Amino acid sequence: MAERRMISRKIAEDDRFVDMHPVSKLLYFYLVLNADDDGFVGSVKMINFLTNADQSNYDELLENNLILEPTKNGVYVITDWYAQNKIEPKIYKATEYLSVRALLFIKTNFAYTTNPNEKDIISPVDYWVKQGRDKKTPPEIQAQQYLEQFQETSKKVPRSVEETSKKVLAQNRLDKNRLDKSRLEQNRPDQTKKEKINKENNYKYINSSSNGGMGETLLNDGSSASSIENNATTENKGNSAVDSGANQDTVSSLFNYLNGISTTDIPKDNKRLANVFDMLIHNGYEIEDIQLGINNIMNVANQMPQYQDKQSLAKLLIQHLPEYTKQTLEQSSSND
């Protein structure tokens, strides 16, 4: 640690300093003298002994913003450290309290703050130190440089770990479903060909029905959800309710699958979504096809905050699941 530290007359003769208790003033001098090259002090027992300081003196320094205690664990920071001291790069040694430094921001007057909402902030302290603790370049220019760097970095980094995890989980399920389906088709080539022919005919049937252009434009809020109910009613020969038996079990499993990959919990008594599931099953789509359609819609919904609640997500599925299920199977057929 260096043997010399500096204290500015601007600090020592400021009213907030002059009006303090003499012991608090002495405590400040000793904290500055014992601070590391970033202005951090972690061991204060000897300082307390030399100055006869107690907690009230620390509180007075904290109230006057002369020191900070970001983590309330006995590590103190000299607020105006870099406004008073200049440590040459060749002798500078970073503080050992890096976890505390990560909570701080540097202001245009080169003082520390823990408040990220202050208007005169240059950047986080860690970033400023990494850039060389520059006190020559005008602070406003440094702040603009940090903002540009932050914006550029934000374009390349996912918005959150949670979002990234969702995408990875959804992609893993999608890959597994494709692999399972491929193995199944290899084991029954003749039956698969017949099913593809039937489904290609069903495409024409679905597209010719009055779906109001459903699925032609993703996330089009003007799409009519009621057209789905009309489709389900027409293609199920007048039955808008979910059929009993195998179809009902499959519909229930689709709800379970959807809620398993989504942060929302869409209830199984959502009749409009149940009718969409039933319509797709009635028209020959396998459960794996519908699951892939759900995955593709979720890949879009996970990136858009407006589709994170169950009502908006259910509406999105009602409007676009038939089209996405169809596209998924078409892509699978073309790959074969």
Short mmCIF file of C-alpha atoms in Angstrom, two decimals:
data_model
loop_
_atom_site.label_atom_id
_atom_site.label_comp_id
_atom_site.label_asym_id
_atom_site.label_seq_id
_atom_site.Cartn_x
_atom_site.Cartn_y
_atom_site.Cartn_z
CA MET A 1 0.00 0.00 0.00
CA ALA A 2 1.21 3.53 -0.76
CA GLU A 3 2.68 5.63 2.07
CA ARG A 4 1.14 8.89 0.87
CA ARG A 5 -2.43 9.91 0.14
CA MET A 6 -3.94 13.25 -0.83
CA ILE A 7 -6.85 15.22 0.59
CA SER A 8 -8.29 18.14 -1.32
CA ARG A 9 -8.78 21.53 0.34
CA LYS A 10 -12.11 21.61 -1.45
CA ILE A 11 -13.22 18.64 0.69
CA ALA A 12 -11.50 19.61 3.97
CA GLU A 13 -12.83 23.20 3.89
CA ASP A 14 -16.32 22.35 2.72
CA ASP A 15 -19.15 23.20 5.16
CA ARG A 16 -20.24 19.58 5.46
CA PHE A 17 -16.71 18.71 6.69
CA VAL A 18 -16.10 21.80 8.87
CA ASP A 19 -19.31 21.31 10.85
CA MET A 20 -18.54 17.69 11.82
CA HIS A 21 -17.35 16.45 15.19
CA PRO A 22 -13.52 16.60 15.52
CA VAL A 23 -13.31 12.81 15.92
CA SER A 24 -15.25 12.32 12.69
CA LYS A 25 -12.81 14.62 10.89
CA LEU A 26 -9.84 12.69 12.28
CA LEU A 27 -11.52 9.42 11.33
CA TYR A 28 -11.89 10.62 7.73
CA PHE A 29 -8.18 11.50 7.50
CA TYR A 30 -7.18 8.07 8.78
CA LEU A 31 -9.60 6.28 6.44
CA VAL A 32 -8.10 8.11 3.46
CA LEU A 33 -4.57 7.35 4.69
CA ASN A 34 -5.32 3.60 4.98
CA ALA A 35 -7.40 3.19 1.83
CA ASP A 36 -6.19 0.95 -1.02
CA ASP A 37 -5.61 2.24 -4.56
CA ASP A 38 -9.37 2.29 -5.29
CA GLY A 39 -10.25 4.06 -2.03
CA PHE A 40 -11.55 1.02 -0.10
CA VAL A 41 -10.96 0.37 3.60
CA GLY A 42 -11.85 -3.02 5.10
CA SER A 43 -10.03 -3.29 8.44
CA VAL A 44 -10.84 -0.42 10.78
CA LYS A 45 -10.11 -1.72 14.30
CA MET A 46 -6.69 -0.06 14.43
CA ILE A 47 -8.17 3.16 13.00
CA ASN A 48 -10.87 3.14 15.68
CA PHE A 49 -8.21 2.65 18.34
CA LEU A 50 -6.05 5.52 17.04
CA THR A 51 -8.95 7.95 16.61
CA ASN A 52 -11.25 6.83 19.43
CA ALA A 53 -14.04 6.70 16.81
CA ASP A 54 -17.30 4.84 17.26
CA GLN A 55 -20.31 4.08 15.06
CA SER A 56 -21.70 7.60 15.47
CA ASN A 57 -18.63 9.01 13.74
CA TYR A 58 -19.03 6.61 10.82
CA ASP A 59 -22.71 7.56 10.63
CA GLU A 60 -21.76 11.23 10.45
CA LEU A 61 -19.40 10.58 7.55
CA LEU A 62 -22.06 8.51 5.81
CA GLU A 63 -24.71 11.21 6.29
CA ASN A 64 -22.39 13.79 4.74
CA ASN A 65 -21.64 11.46 1.82
CA LEU A 66 -17.92 11.52 2.59
CA ILE A 67 -17.82 7.73 2.74
CA LEU A 68 -20.04 4.93 1.43
CA GLU A 69 -20.80 1.47 2.81
CA PRO A 70 -22.40 -0.33 -0.18
CA THR A 71 -22.75 -3.77 1.42
CA LYS A 72 -23.13 -2.86 5.11
CA ASN A 73 -20.42 -5.38 6.01
CA GLY A 74 -17.69 -3.09 7.29
CA VAL A 75 -16.06 -2.21 3.95
CA TYR A 76 -16.00 1.57 3.53
CA VAL A 77 -15.36 3.56 0.36
CA ILE A 78 -13.98 7.11 0.20
CA THR A 79 -16.64 8.87 -1.90
CA ASP A 80 -14.31 11.49 -3.39
CA TRP A 81 -11.30 9.21 -3.70
CA TYR A 82 -10.53 9.80 -7.38
CA ALA A 83 -11.40 13.49 -7.09
CA GLN A 84 -8.48 13.74 -4.63
CA ASN A 85 -6.02 11.01 -5.64
CA LYS A 86 -4.31 10.00 -8.84
CA ILE A 87 -2.64 6.58 -8.84
CA GLU A 88 -0.20 6.03 -11.71
CA PRO A 89 -0.90 2.94 -13.83
CA LYS A 90 2.54 1.44 -13.20
CA ILE A 91 1.95 1.28 -9.43
CA TYR A 92 -1.86 0.92 -9.37
CA LYS A 93 -3.17 -2.24 -7.68
CA ALA A 94 -6.86 -3.02 -7.85
CA THR A 95 -8.82 -3.40 -4.64
CA GLU A 96 -9.41 -6.85 -3.22
CA TYR A 97 -13.07 -5.93 -2.64
CA LEU A 98 -14.12 -6.43 -6.25
CA SER A 99 -17.63 -7.56 -5.32
CA VAL A 100 -18.14 -4.22 -3.56
CA ARG A 101 -16.61 -2.22 -6.42
CA ALA A 102 -19.06 -3.89 -8.81
CA LEU A 103 -21.89 -2.06 -7.00
CA LEU A 104 -20.47 1.41 -7.63
CA PHE A 105 -20.72 4.01 -10.40
CA ILE A 106 -18.32 6.85 -11.24
CA LYS A 107 -19.73 10.36 -11.66
CA THR A 108 -18.56 13.20 -13.88
CA ASN A 109 -16.74 14.76 -10.89
CA PHE A 110 -14.97 11.38 -10.42
CA ALA A 111 -16.79 10.68 -7.16
CA TYR A 112 -18.34 7.31 -6.33
CA THR A 113 -22.07 6.67 -6.02
CA THR A 114 -24.27 3.63 -5.45
CA ASN A 115 -27.26 5.21 -7.22
CA PRO A 116 -27.41 4.21 -10.93
CA ASN A 117 -30.18 6.77 -11.57
CA GLU A 118 -28.09 9.86 -10.93
CA LYS A 119 -27.92 12.06 -14.03
CA ASP A 120 -24.17 12.81 -13.96
CA ILE A 121 -22.89 9.21 -14.11
CA ILE A 122 -20.09 8.29 -16.52
CA SER A 123 -20.30 4.50 -16.24
CA PRO A 124 -20.04 1.61 -13.76
CA VAL A 125 -16.74 1.83 -11.87
CA ASP A 126 -15.58 -1.58 -13.14
CA TYR A 127 -15.93 -0.38 -16.74
CA TRP A 128 -14.19 2.92 -15.99
CA VAL A 129 -11.26 1.15 -14.30
CA LYS A 130 -11.00 -1.29 -17.21
CA GLN A 131 -10.72 1.69 -19.58
CA GLY A 132 -7.72 2.98 -17.64
CA ARG A 133 -9.30 5.27 -15.01
CA ASP A 134 -9.23 8.11 -17.52
CA LYS A 135 -9.40 11.58 -15.94
CA LYS A 136 -8.17 13.47 -19.02
CA THR A 137 -10.95 12.77 -21.50
CA PRO A 138 -13.99 14.99 -20.75
CA PRO A 139 -16.46 13.00 -18.61
CA GLU A 140 -19.34 13.73 -21.02
CA ILE A 141 -17.42 12.07 -23.86
CA GLN A 142 -16.61 9.08 -21.67
CA ALA A 143 -20.28 8.74 -20.75
CA GLN A 144 -21.25 8.78 -24.44
CA GLN A 145 -18.60 6.19 -25.27
CA TYR A 146 -19.89 3.90 -22.54
CA LEU A 147 -23.48 4.32 -23.74
CA GLU A 148 -22.52 3.40 -27.30
CA GLN A 149 -20.55 0.38 -26.08
CA PHE A 150 -23.46 -0.73 -23.89
CA GLN A 151 -25.96 -0.43 -26.75
CA GLU A 152 -23.71 -2.40 -29.10
CA THR A 153 -23.15 -5.14 -26.53
CA SER A 154 -26.87 -5.35 -25.73
CA LYS A 155 -27.61 -6.29 -29.35
CA LYS A 156 -25.41 -9.37 -29.04
CA VAL A 157 -26.43 -10.58 -25.57
CA PRO A 158 -29.80 -12.28 -24.71
CA ARG A 159 -32.05 -10.16 -22.52
CA SER A 160 -31.89 -12.54 -19.58
CA VAL A 161 -30.62 -15.90 -18.43
CA GLU A 162 -34.22 -16.99 -17.98
CA GLU A 163 -35.06 -16.15 -21.60
CA THR A 164 -31.98 -18.00 -22.86
CA SER A 165 -32.90 -21.05 -20.79
CA LYS A 166 -36.41 -21.05 -22.24
CA LYS A 167 -35.07 -20.97 -25.79
CA VAL A 168 -32.58 -23.77 -25.14
CA LEU A 169 -35.25 -25.91 -23.45
CA ALA A 170 -37.73 -25.36 -26.29
CA GLN A 171 -35.08 -26.16 -28.92
CA ASN A 172 -34.07 -29.35 -27.11
CA ARG A 173 -37.68 -30.51 -27.04
CA LEU A 174 -38.07 -29.61 -30.72
CA ASP A 175 -34.96 -31.60 -31.68
CA LYS A 176 -36.09 -34.59 -29.60
CA ASN A 177 -39.55 -34.59 -31.22
CA ARG A 178 -38.02 -34.46 -34.69
CA LEU A 179 -35.65 -37.32 -33.88
CA ASP A 180 -38.44 -39.47 -32.42
CA LYS A 181 -40.64 -38.77 -35.43
CA SER A 182 -37.83 -39.64 -37.85
CA ARG A 183 -37.21 -42.96 -36.12
CA LEU A 184 -40.92 -43.75 -36.15
CA GLU A 185 -41.21 -43.06 -39.89
CA GLN A 186 -38.19 -45.26 -40.62
CA ASN A 187 -39.92 -48.16 -38.85
CA ARG A 188 -43.17 -47.82 -40.80
CA PRO A 189 -42.44 -46.37 -44.28
CA ASP A 190 -45.62 -47.60 -46.00
CA GLN A 191 -47.97 -46.29 -43.33
CA THR A 192 -46.09 -42.99 -43.28
CA LYS A 193 -46.56 -42.45 -46.99
CA LYS A 194 -50.30 -42.98 -46.66
CA GLU A 195 -50.50 -40.58 -43.72
CA LYS A 196 -48.61 -37.90 -45.67
CA ILE A 197 -51.00 -38.23 -48.60
CA ASN A 198 -54.00 -37.91 -46.27
CA LYS A 199 -52.51 -34.89 -44.54
CA GLU A 200 -51.68 -33.16 -47.83
CA ASN A 201 -55.35 -33.53 -48.74
CA ASN A 202 -56.30 -32.14 -45.34
CA TYR A 203 -54.13 -29.04 -46.03
CA LYS A 204 -56.40 -28.18 -48.90
CA TYR A 205 -59.45 -28.73 -46.72
CA ILE A 206 -58.15 -26.51 -43.93
CA ASN A 207 -57.07 -23.77 -46.32
CA SER A 208 -60.39 -23.80 -48.17
CA SER A 209 -62.38 -23.37 -44.95
CA SER A 210 -63.44 -19.93 -43.77
CA ASN A 211 -60.57 -19.17 -41.42
CA GLY A 212 -60.52 -15.45 -42.13
CA GLY A 213 -56.88 -15.53 -43.26
CA MET A 214 -55.78 -17.08 -40.00
CA GLY A 215 -52.02 -17.43 -39.75
CA GLU A 216 -51.21 -15.42 -42.89
CA THR A 217 -49.67 -12.63 -40.80
CA LEU A 218 -48.03 -13.54 -37.51
CA LEU A 219 -49.10 -11.52 -34.46
CA ASN A 220 -51.81 -9.70 -36.39
CA ASP A 221 -54.06 -8.44 -33.62
CA GLY A 222 -56.82 -7.88 -36.12
CA SER A 223 -57.30 -11.60 -36.72
CA SER A 224 -60.67 -12.87 -35.58
CA ALA A 225 -60.45 -15.50 -32.86
CA SER A 226 -64.06 -16.45 -33.47
CA SER A 227 -63.10 -17.78 -36.92
CA ILE A 228 -61.27 -20.60 -35.15
CA GLU A 229 -64.46 -21.65 -33.45
CA ASN A 230 -66.24 -21.59 -36.83
CA ASN A 231 -63.51 -23.79 -38.31
CA ALA A 232 -63.70 -26.25 -35.47
CA THR A 233 -67.47 -26.36 -35.71
CA THR A 234 -67.52 -26.83 -39.50
CA GLU A 235 -64.77 -29.40 -39.68
CA ASN A 236 -66.11 -31.40 -36.76
CA LYS A 237 -69.55 -31.57 -38.38
CA GLY A 238 -71.32 -29.22 -36.01
CA ASN A 239 -69.71 -30.31 -32.74
CA SER A 240 -67.90 -27.33 -31.12
CA ALA A 241 -67.21 -29.18 -27.87
CA VAL A 242 -64.23 -31.51 -27.52
CA ASP A 243 -65.04 -35.14 -28.39
CA SER A 244 -64.84 -37.70 -25.64
CA GLY A 245 -62.46 -40.65 -25.63
CA ALA A 246 -59.09 -40.60 -27.41
CA ASN A 247 -59.43 -37.04 -28.72
CA GLN A 248 -60.19 -35.68 -25.26
CA ASP A 249 -57.13 -37.43 -23.81
CA THR A 250 -54.95 -36.04 -26.60
CA VAL A 251 -56.30 -32.52 -26.08
CA SER A 252 -55.56 -32.82 -22.36
CA SER A 253 -52.00 -33.96 -23.08
CA LEU A 254 -51.50 -30.99 -25.43
CA PHE A 255 -52.52 -28.61 -22.65
CA ASN A 256 -50.04 -30.37 -20.35
CA TYR A 257 -47.30 -30.07 -22.97
CA LEU A 258 -48.01 -26.37 -23.58
CA ASN A 259 -48.00 -25.50 -19.88
CA GLY A 260 -44.83 -27.55 -19.41
CA ILE A 261 -42.79 -25.32 -21.78
CA SER A 262 -44.51 -22.05 -20.88
CA THR A 263 -44.26 -19.87 -17.78
CA THR A 264 -48.02 -19.34 -17.97
CA ASP A 265 -50.71 -21.85 -17.02
CA ILE A 266 -53.52 -21.88 -19.58
CA PRO A 267 -56.50 -23.73 -18.04
CA LYS A 268 -57.82 -26.81 -19.78
CA ASP A 269 -61.34 -25.37 -19.78
CA ASN A 270 -60.30 -22.83 -22.43
CA LYS A 271 -62.86 -24.09 -24.96
CA ARG A 272 -61.61 -22.09 -27.92
CA LEU A 273 -58.07 -23.46 -27.64
CA ALA A 274 -59.42 -26.94 -26.92
CA ASN A 275 -61.50 -26.69 -30.12
CA VAL A 276 -58.37 -25.77 -32.10
CA PHE A 277 -56.54 -28.80 -30.70
CA ASP A 278 -59.55 -31.02 -31.49
CA MET A 279 -59.85 -29.62 -35.03
CA LEU A 280 -56.20 -30.44 -35.77
CA ILE A 281 -56.56 -33.96 -34.34
CA HIS A 282 -59.79 -34.52 -36.31
CA ASN A 283 -58.03 -33.52 -39.52
CA GLY A 284 -55.26 -36.09 -39.17
CA TYR A 285 -52.42 -34.28 -37.46
CA GLU A 286 -50.41 -36.34 -35.01
CA ILE A 287 -49.75 -35.02 -31.53
CA GLU A 288 -46.04 -34.59 -32.42
CA ASP A 289 -47.01 -32.30 -35.32
CA ILE A 290 -49.12 -30.10 -33.05
CA GLN A 291 -46.39 -30.01 -30.41
CA LEU A 292 -43.90 -28.77 -33.01
CA GLY A 293 -46.39 -26.09 -34.02
CA ILE A 294 -46.66 -25.05 -30.36
CA ASN A 295 -42.84 -24.96 -30.11
CA ASN A 296 -42.54 -22.67 -33.11
CA ILE A 297 -45.11 -20.24 -31.73
CA MET A 298 -43.45 -20.29 -28.29
CA ASN A 299 -40.10 -19.40 -29.90
CA VAL A 300 -41.75 -16.20 -31.08
CA ALA A 301 -43.81 -15.53 -27.95
CA ASN A 302 -40.81 -15.92 -25.61
CA GLN A 303 -39.15 -12.94 -27.30
CA MET A 304 -42.16 -10.63 -26.97
CA PRO A 305 -43.24 -9.37 -23.52
CA GLN A 306 -46.82 -8.75 -24.63
CA TYR A 307 -47.37 -12.52 -24.93
CA GLN A 308 -46.16 -13.51 -21.45
CA ASP A 309 -49.61 -13.76 -19.80
CA LYS A 310 -52.00 -16.65 -20.34
CA GLN A 311 -54.76 -14.66 -22.06
CA SER A 312 -52.59 -13.13 -24.78
CA LEU A 313 -50.66 -16.39 -25.28
CA ALA A 314 -53.89 -18.37 -25.63
CA LYS A 315 -55.16 -15.85 -28.20
CA LEU A 316 -51.89 -16.16 -30.14
CA LEU A 317 -52.21 -19.96 -30.22
CA ILE A 318 -55.88 -19.82 -31.20
CA GLN A 319 -55.10 -17.50 -34.11
CA HIS A 320 -51.99 -19.18 -35.49
CA LEU A 321 -51.55 -22.78 -34.31
CA PRO A 322 -53.23 -24.42 -37.37
CA GLU A 323 -51.02 -22.48 -39.76
CA TYR A 324 -47.85 -23.18 -37.78
CA THR A 325 -48.68 -26.87 -37.44
CA LYS A 326 -49.22 -27.03 -41.19
CA GLN A 327 -45.94 -25.24 -41.91
CA THR A 328 -44.08 -27.56 -39.55
CA LEU A 329 -45.34 -30.67 -41.33
CA GLU A 330 -44.64 -29.15 -44.75
CA GLN A 331 -41.06 -28.49 -43.75
CA SER A 332 -40.75 -32.03 -42.40
CA SER A 333 -42.15 -33.45 -45.66
CA SER A 334 -39.77 -31.38 -47.80
CA ASN A 335 -36.80 -32.51 -45.69
CA ASP A 336 -37.78 -36.14 -46.32
#
